[in-house]
Coordinates of C-alpha atoms and ligand atoms in Angstrom, one line a residue:
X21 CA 51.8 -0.7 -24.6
X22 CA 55.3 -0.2 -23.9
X23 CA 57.4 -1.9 -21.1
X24 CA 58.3 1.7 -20.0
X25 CA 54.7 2.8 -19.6
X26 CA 54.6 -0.2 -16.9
X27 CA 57.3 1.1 -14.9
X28 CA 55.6 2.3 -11.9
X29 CA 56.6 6.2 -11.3
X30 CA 57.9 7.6 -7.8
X31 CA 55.1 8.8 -6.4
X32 CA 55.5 13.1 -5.7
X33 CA 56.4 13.8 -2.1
X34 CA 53.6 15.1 -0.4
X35 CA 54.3 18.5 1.1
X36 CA 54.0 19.3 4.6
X37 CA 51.4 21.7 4.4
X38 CA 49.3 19.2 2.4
X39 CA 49.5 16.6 4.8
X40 CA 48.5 18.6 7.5
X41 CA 46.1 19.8 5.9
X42 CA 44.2 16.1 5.1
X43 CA 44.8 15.2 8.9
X44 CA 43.3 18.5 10.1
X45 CA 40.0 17.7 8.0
X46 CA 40.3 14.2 9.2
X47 CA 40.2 15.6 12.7
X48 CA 37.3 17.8 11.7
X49 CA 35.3 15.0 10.4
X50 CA 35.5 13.2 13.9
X51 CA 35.8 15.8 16.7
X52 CA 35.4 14.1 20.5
X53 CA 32.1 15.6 21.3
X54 CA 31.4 13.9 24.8
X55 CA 32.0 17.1 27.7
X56 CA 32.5 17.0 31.4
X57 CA 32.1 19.8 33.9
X58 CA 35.6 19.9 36.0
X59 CA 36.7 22.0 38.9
X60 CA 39.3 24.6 37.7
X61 CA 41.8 22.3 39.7
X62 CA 41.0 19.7 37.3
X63 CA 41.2 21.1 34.4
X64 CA 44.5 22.4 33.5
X65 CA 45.4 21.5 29.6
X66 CA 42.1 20.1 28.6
X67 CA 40.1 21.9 26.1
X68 CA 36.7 24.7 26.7
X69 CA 33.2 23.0 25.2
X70 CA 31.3 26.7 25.7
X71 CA 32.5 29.5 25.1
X72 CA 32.6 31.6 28.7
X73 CA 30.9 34.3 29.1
X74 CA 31.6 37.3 32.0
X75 CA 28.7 36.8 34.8
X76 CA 29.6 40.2 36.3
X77 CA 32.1 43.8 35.9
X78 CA 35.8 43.8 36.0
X79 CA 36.5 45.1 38.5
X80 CA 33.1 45.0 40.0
X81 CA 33.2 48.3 41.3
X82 CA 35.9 51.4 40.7
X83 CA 39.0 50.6 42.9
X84 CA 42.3 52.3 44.1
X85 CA 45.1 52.0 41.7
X86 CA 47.4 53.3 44.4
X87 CA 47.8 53.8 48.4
X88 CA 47.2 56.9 49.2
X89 CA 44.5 59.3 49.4
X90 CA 40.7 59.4 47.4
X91 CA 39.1 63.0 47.0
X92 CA 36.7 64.8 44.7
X93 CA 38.5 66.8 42.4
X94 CA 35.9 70.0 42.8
X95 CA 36.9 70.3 46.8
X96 CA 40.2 70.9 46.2
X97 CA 41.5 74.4 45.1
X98 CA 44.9 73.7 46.4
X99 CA 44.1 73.5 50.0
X100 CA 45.0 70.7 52.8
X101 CA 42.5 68.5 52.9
X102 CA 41.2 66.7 56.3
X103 CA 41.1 62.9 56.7
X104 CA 37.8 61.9 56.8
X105 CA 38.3 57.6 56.3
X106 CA 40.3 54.9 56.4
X107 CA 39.6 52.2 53.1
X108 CA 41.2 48.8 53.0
X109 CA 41.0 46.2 50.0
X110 CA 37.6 43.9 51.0
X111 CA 35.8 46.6 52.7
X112 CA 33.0 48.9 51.7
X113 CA 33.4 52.3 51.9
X114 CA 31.1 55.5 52.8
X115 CA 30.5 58.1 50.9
X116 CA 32.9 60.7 51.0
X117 CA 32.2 63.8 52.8
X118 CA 32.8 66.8 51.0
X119 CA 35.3 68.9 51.7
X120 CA 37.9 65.9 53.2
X121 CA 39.8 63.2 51.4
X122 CA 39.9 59.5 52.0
X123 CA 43.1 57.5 53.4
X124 CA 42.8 54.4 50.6
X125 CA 45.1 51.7 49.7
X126 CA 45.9 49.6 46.4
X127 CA 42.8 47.8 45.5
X128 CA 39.7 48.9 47.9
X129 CA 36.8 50.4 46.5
X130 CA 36.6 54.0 45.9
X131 CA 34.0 56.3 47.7
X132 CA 31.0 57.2 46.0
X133 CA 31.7 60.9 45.4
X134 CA 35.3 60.7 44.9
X135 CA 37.0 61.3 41.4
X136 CA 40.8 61.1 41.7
X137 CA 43.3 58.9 44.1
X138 CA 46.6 60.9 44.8
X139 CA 49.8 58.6 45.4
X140 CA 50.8 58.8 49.1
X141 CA 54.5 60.0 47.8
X142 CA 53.1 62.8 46.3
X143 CA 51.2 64.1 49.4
X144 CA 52.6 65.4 52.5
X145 CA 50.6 65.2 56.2
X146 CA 50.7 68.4 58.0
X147 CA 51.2 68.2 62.0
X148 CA 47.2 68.7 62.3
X149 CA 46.6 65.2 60.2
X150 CA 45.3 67.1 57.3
X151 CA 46.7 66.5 53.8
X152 CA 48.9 68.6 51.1
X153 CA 48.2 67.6 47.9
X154 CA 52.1 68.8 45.9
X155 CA 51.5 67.8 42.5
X156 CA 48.9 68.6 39.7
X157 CA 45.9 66.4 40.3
X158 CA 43.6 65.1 37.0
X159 CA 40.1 63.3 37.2
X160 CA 39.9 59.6 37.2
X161 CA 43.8 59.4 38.0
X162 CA 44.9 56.5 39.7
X163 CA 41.2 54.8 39.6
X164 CA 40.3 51.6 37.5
X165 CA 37.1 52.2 36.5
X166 CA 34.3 49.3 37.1
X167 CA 33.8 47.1 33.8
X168 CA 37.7 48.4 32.6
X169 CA 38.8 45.3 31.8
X170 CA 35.2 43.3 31.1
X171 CA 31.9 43.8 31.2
X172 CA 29.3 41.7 31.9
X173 CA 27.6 40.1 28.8
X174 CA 31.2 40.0 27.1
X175 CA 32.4 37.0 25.9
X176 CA 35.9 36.3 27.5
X177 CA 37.3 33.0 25.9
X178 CA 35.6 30.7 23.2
X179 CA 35.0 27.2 23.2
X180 CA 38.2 25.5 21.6
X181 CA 40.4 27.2 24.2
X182 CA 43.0 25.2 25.9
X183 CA 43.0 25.8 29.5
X184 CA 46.5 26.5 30.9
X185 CA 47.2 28.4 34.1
X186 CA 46.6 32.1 32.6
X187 CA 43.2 31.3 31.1
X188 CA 42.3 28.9 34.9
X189 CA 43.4 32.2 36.3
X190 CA 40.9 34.7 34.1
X191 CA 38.1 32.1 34.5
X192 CA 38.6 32.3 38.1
X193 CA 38.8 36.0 38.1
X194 CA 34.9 35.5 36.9
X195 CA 34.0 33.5 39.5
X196 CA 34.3 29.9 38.0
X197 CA 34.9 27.2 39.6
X198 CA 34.4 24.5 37.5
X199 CA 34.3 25.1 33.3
X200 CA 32.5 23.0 31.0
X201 CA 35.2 20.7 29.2
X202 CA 36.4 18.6 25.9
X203 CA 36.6 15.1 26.8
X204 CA 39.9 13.6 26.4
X205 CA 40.7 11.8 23.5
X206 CA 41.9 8.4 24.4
X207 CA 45.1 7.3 22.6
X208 CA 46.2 3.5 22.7
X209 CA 49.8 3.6 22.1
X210 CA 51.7 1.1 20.6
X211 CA 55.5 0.3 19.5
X212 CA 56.4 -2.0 17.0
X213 CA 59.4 -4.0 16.5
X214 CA 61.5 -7.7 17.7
X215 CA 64.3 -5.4 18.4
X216 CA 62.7 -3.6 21.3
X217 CA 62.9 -4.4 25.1
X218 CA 61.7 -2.3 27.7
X219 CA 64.3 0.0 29.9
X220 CA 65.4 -2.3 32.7
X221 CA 65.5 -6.0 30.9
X222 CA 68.5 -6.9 29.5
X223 CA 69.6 -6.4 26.0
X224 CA 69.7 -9.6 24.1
X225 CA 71.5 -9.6 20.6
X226 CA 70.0 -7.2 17.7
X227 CA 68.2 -5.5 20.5
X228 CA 67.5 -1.9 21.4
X229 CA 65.5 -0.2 24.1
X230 CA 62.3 1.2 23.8
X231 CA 62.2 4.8 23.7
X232 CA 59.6 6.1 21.3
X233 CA 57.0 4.8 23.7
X234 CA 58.3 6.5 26.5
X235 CA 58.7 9.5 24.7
X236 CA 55.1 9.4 23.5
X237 CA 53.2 8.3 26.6
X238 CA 54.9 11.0 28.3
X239 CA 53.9 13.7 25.5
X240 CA 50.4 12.6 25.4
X241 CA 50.1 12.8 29.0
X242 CA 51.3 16.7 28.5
X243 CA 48.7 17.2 26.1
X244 CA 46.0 16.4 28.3
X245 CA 45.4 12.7 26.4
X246 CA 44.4 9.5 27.9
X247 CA 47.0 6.8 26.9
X248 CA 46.6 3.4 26.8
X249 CA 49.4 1.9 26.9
X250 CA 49.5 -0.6 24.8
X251 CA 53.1 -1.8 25.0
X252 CA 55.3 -3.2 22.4
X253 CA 53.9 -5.3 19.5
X254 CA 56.5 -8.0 18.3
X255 CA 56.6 -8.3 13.8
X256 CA 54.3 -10.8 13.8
X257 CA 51.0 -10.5 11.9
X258 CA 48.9 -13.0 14.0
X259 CA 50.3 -10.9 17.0
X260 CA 49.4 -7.4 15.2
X261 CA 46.1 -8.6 14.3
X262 CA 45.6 -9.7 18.1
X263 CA 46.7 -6.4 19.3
X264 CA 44.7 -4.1 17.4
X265 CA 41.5 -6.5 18.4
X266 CA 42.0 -6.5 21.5
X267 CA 42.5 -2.8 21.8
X268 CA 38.7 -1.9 22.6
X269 CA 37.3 1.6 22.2
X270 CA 40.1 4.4 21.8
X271 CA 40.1 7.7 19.6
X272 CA 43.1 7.1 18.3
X273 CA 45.8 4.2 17.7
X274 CA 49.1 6.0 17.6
X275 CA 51.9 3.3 16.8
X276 CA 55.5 3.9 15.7
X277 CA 57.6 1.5 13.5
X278 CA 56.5 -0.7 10.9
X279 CA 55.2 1.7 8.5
X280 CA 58.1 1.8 5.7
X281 CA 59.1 -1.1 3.0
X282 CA 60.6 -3.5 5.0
X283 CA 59.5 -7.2 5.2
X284 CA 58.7 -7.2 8.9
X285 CA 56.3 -4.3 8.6
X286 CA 53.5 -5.9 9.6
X287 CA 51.1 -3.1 10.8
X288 CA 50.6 -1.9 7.5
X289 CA 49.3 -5.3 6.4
X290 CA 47.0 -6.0 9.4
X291 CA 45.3 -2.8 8.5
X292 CA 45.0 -3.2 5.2
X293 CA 42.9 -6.4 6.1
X294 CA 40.7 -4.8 8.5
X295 CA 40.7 -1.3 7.8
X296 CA 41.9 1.2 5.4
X297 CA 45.7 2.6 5.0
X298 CA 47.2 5.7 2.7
X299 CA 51.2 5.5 2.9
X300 CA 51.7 8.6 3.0
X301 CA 55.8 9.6 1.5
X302 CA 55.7 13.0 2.7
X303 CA 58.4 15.9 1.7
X304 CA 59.6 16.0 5.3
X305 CA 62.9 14.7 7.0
X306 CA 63.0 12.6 9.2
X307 CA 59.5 11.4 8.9
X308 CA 59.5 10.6 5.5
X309 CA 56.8 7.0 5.7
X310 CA 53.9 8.5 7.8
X311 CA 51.1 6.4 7.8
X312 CA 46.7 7.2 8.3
X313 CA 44.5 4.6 8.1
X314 CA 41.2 3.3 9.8
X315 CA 41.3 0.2 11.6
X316 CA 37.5 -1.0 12.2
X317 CA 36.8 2.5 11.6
X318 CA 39.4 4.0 14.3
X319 CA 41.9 6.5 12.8
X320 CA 45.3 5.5 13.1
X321 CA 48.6 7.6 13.0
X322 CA 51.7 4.9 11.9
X323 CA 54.8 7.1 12.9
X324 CA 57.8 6.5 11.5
X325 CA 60.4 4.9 14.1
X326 CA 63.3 6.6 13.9
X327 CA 63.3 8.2 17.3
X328 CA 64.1 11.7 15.5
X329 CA 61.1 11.2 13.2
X330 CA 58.7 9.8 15.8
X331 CA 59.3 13.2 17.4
X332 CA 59.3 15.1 14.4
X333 CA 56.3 14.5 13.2
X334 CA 54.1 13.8 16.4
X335 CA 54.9 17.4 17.4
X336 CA 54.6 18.7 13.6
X337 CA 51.3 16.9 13.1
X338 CA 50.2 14.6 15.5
X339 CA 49.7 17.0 17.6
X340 CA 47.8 19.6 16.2
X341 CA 45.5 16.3 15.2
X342 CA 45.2 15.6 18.4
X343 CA 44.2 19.3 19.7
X344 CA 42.1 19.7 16.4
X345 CA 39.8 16.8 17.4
X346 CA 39.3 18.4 20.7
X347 CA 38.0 21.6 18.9
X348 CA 41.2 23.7 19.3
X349 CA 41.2 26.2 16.4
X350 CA 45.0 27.7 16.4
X351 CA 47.3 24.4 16.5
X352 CA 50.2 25.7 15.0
X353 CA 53.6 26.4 16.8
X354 CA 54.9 29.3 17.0
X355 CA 57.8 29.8 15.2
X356 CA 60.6 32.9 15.2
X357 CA 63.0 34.2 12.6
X358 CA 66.6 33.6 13.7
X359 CA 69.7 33.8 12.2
X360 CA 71.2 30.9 10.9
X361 CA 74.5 29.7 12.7
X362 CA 74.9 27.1 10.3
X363 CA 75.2 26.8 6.6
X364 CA 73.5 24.1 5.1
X365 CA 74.5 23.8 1.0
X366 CA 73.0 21.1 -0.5
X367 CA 69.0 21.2 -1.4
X368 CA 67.3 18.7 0.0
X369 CA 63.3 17.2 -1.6
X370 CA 62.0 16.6 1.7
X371 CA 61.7 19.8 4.3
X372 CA 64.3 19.2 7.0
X373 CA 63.6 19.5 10.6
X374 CA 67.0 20.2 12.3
X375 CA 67.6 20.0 15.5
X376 CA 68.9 23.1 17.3
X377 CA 69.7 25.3 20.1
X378 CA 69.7 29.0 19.7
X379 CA 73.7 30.4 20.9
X380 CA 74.8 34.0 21.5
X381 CA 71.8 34.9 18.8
X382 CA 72.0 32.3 16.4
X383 CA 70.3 29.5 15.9
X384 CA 73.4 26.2 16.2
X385 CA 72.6 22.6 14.8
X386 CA 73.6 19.3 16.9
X387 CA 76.3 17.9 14.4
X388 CA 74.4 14.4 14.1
X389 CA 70.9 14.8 12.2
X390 CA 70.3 11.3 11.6
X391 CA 66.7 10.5 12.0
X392 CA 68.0 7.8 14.8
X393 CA 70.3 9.8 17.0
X394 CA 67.1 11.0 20.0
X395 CA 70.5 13.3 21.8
X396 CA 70.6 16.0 19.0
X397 CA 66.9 16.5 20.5
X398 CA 67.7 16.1 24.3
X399 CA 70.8 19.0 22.9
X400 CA 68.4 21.2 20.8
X401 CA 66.2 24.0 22.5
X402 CA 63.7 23.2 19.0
X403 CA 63.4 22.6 15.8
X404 CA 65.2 24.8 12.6
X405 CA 62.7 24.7 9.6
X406 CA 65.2 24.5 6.5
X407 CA 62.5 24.0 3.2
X408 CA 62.8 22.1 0.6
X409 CA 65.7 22.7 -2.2
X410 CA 66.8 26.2 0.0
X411 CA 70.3 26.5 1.3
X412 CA 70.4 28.6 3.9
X413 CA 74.3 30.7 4.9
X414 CA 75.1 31.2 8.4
X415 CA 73.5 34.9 8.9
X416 CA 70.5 34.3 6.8
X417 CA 67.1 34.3 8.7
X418 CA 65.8 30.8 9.1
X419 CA 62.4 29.7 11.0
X420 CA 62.9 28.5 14.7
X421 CA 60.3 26.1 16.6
X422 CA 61.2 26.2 20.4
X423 CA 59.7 22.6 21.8
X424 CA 58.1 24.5 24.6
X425 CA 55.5 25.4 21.7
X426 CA 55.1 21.3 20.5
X427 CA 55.4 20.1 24.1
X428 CA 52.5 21.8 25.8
Ligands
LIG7 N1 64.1 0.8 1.4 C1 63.7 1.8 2.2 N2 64.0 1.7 3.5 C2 63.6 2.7 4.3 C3 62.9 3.9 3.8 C4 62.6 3.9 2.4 O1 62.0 4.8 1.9 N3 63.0 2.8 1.7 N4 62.6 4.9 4.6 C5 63.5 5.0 5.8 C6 63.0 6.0 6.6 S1 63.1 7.6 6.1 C7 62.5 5.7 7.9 S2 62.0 7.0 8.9 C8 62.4 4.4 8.3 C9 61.0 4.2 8.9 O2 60.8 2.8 9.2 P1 59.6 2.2 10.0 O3 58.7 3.3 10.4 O4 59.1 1.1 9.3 O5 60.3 1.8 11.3 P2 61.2 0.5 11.6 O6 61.8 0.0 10.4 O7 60.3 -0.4 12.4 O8 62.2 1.3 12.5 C10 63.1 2.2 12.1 C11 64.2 2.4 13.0 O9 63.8 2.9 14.3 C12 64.0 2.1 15.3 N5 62.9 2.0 16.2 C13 61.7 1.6 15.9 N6 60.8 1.7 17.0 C14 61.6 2.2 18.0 C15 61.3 2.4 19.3 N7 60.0 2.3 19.8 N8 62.2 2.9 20.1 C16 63.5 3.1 19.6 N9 63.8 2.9 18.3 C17 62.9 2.4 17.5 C18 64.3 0.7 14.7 O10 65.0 -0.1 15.4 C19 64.9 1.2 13.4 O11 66.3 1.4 13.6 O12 62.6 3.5 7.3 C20 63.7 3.7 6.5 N10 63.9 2.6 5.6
MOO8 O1 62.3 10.1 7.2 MO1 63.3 9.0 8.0 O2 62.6 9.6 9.3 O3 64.5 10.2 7.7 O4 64.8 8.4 8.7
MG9 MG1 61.0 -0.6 8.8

């Protein structure tokens, strides 16, 4: 055996799509499966546990797409027709007698026996209160038919759904008023690192504020999450060890810092005692030294803690973790085509997450990327997508993440 052989190799950068991949399985492998029934008030952003089906028609019965006047198509060779009843939204109606039409406005019932609803603007009303009909008339015009949207029986939204105001809205066009919900996954957060004080103490030497907990608690909350918060953990491994004891049940331990090669990372090694832990190099910048492991059989997610890669890749994986283990099926961003406004032309090995804005069509980068510098995110309106060993010219299309999609 040669001394070369020895030489331990770099390990490959994982891709992106691999290591979402292993932490979507992971998710898979321990989905939250506790439910709780919530009033529609309640439940904005948390995740469906049954899928919903329609209890009734949509609309329940045929109703007026228009004010103006209901009449059955066969009664009407051209002739004014008398006004036989008045029809409001919310009351019944009668029948309609043949030979008249039916004064009816936007949203009431139709008459049994009508087949057409004339705009008022298209009608005149003679002196005698009887009604012109000016325009060609067609069945069914101006009627939305009971069931047109759903029918009864129909599935409308599946489990896995996350509730925001359009799908509280449908459920509540059913008749819902509470839905059968995902618990939430419970999510002890914790920041590592001597350097880090909390906003509002003051700054002793070597020391920086907290802001990756902030940032996080805040997100989670968005999400629909419970966060404990489990504050700031100093590099100490009698301390870490304490920490992650005293933690008691959560879903997930999220913790940021302390997972690269320094000599005060210190989480790595307390899980390593009591748990499991892959150090992950992943093909993604900033973000590079994620970190999954188990700690007394808890998953844990060690983000990296440069503020910039915290961010990075809590909303490029994290997150759809998070939503994954709550059932959601689609987790991924959208993301749009844009022209660059930018030319980027040296290849990079790791897939670089810029931050941008998009300017008079084009999608602009903040002129600091450093994995440290949190403003180029408080500038950007998202994330630019620039893949690994491309290098994209201003004009060339280049994929855009807004963070409306990673922050709700
Ligand atoms: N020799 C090497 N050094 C580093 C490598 C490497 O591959 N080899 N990777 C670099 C990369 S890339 C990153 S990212 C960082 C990740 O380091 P850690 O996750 O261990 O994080 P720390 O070292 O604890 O902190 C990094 C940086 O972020 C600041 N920080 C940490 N927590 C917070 C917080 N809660 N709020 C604000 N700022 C925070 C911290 O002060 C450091 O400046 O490692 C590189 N090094
Ligand atoms: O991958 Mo690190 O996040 O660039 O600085
Ligand atoms: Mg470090």
């Amino acid at each position: 055996m040669t001394a070369v052989a020895e030489v331990s190799q770099p390990r490959p950068l994982m891709p992106v799509e691999q290591a979402l991949e292993q932490l979507l399985a992971l998710a898979e492998a321990a989905p939250i499966q506790e439910t709780e029934n919530l009033p529609l008030a309640e439940a904005e952003g948390r995740v469906l546990a049954t899928d919903l089906v329609a209890s009734l028609d949509l609309p329940p019965w045929p109703n007026s797409a228009m004010d103006g006047y209901a009449l059955r198509l066969a009664d009407w060779q051209g002739q004014p027709l008398p006004v036989s009843q008045r029809i409001f939204a919310g009351h019944a109606p009668q029948p309609l007698q043949p030979g008249t039409c039916a004064r009816i406005f936007t949203g009431a019932p139709v008459p049994a026996g009508a087949d057409c609803v004339e705009m008022q603007e298209n009608t005149q009303v003679l002196e005698d209160g009887q009604v012109r009909f000016v325009e060609a008339l067609h069945a069914g015009q101006n009627i939305r038919p009971q069931g047109q949207e759903t029918r009864k029986g129909e599935q409308v939204m599946n489990a896995g759904t996350r509730l925001g105001p359009i799908e509280l809205g449908l459920a509540a066009t059913l008749g819902h008023a509470r839905l059968q919900v995902v618990r939430k996954v419970k999510v002890a957060v914790l920041s590592t690192g001597d350097e880090l004080v909390e906003p509002g103490l003051p700054l002793g030497p070597g020391q920086i504020y907290n802001s990756n907990r902030r940032l996080l608690v805040s997100w989670l909350q968005r999400l629909g999450c419970e966060v404990v918060d489990a504050g700031i953990l100093p590099d100490d491994l009698a301390q870490t060890r304490a920490c992650l004891a005293g933690l008691g049940h959560v879903d997930l331990i999220l913790s940021t810092g302390g997972v690269s090669v320094g000599e005060a990372d210190y989480l790595g090694a307390a899980l390593r005692e009591a748990g499991e832990l892959a150090l992950w190099k992943l093909a993604i910048k900033p973000g590079k030294p994620l970190t999954f492991g188990h700690y007394q059989g808890v998953p844990v997610i060690g983000l990296p803690g440069n503020p910039a890669s915290t961010l990075v890749t809590f909303g490029l994986l994290t997150r759809p973790y998070l939503l994954r283990r709550q059932g959601v099926g689609n987790v991924m961003p959208l993301r749009f085509d844009m022209p660059a406004g930018f030319d980027w032309p040296k290849p990079g090995s790791r897939r670089e997450y810029l931050r941008a804005r998009i300017k008079d069509g084009q999608v602009r980068i903040y002129k600091n990327q450093s994995s440290g510098v949190l403003r180029s995110a408080a500038w950007a309106d998202g994330l630019v997508e620039v893949r690994e060993g491309s290098t994209p010219k201003t004009g060339d299309s280049v994929p855009f993440i807004p963070f409306s999609e990673l922050l709700s």
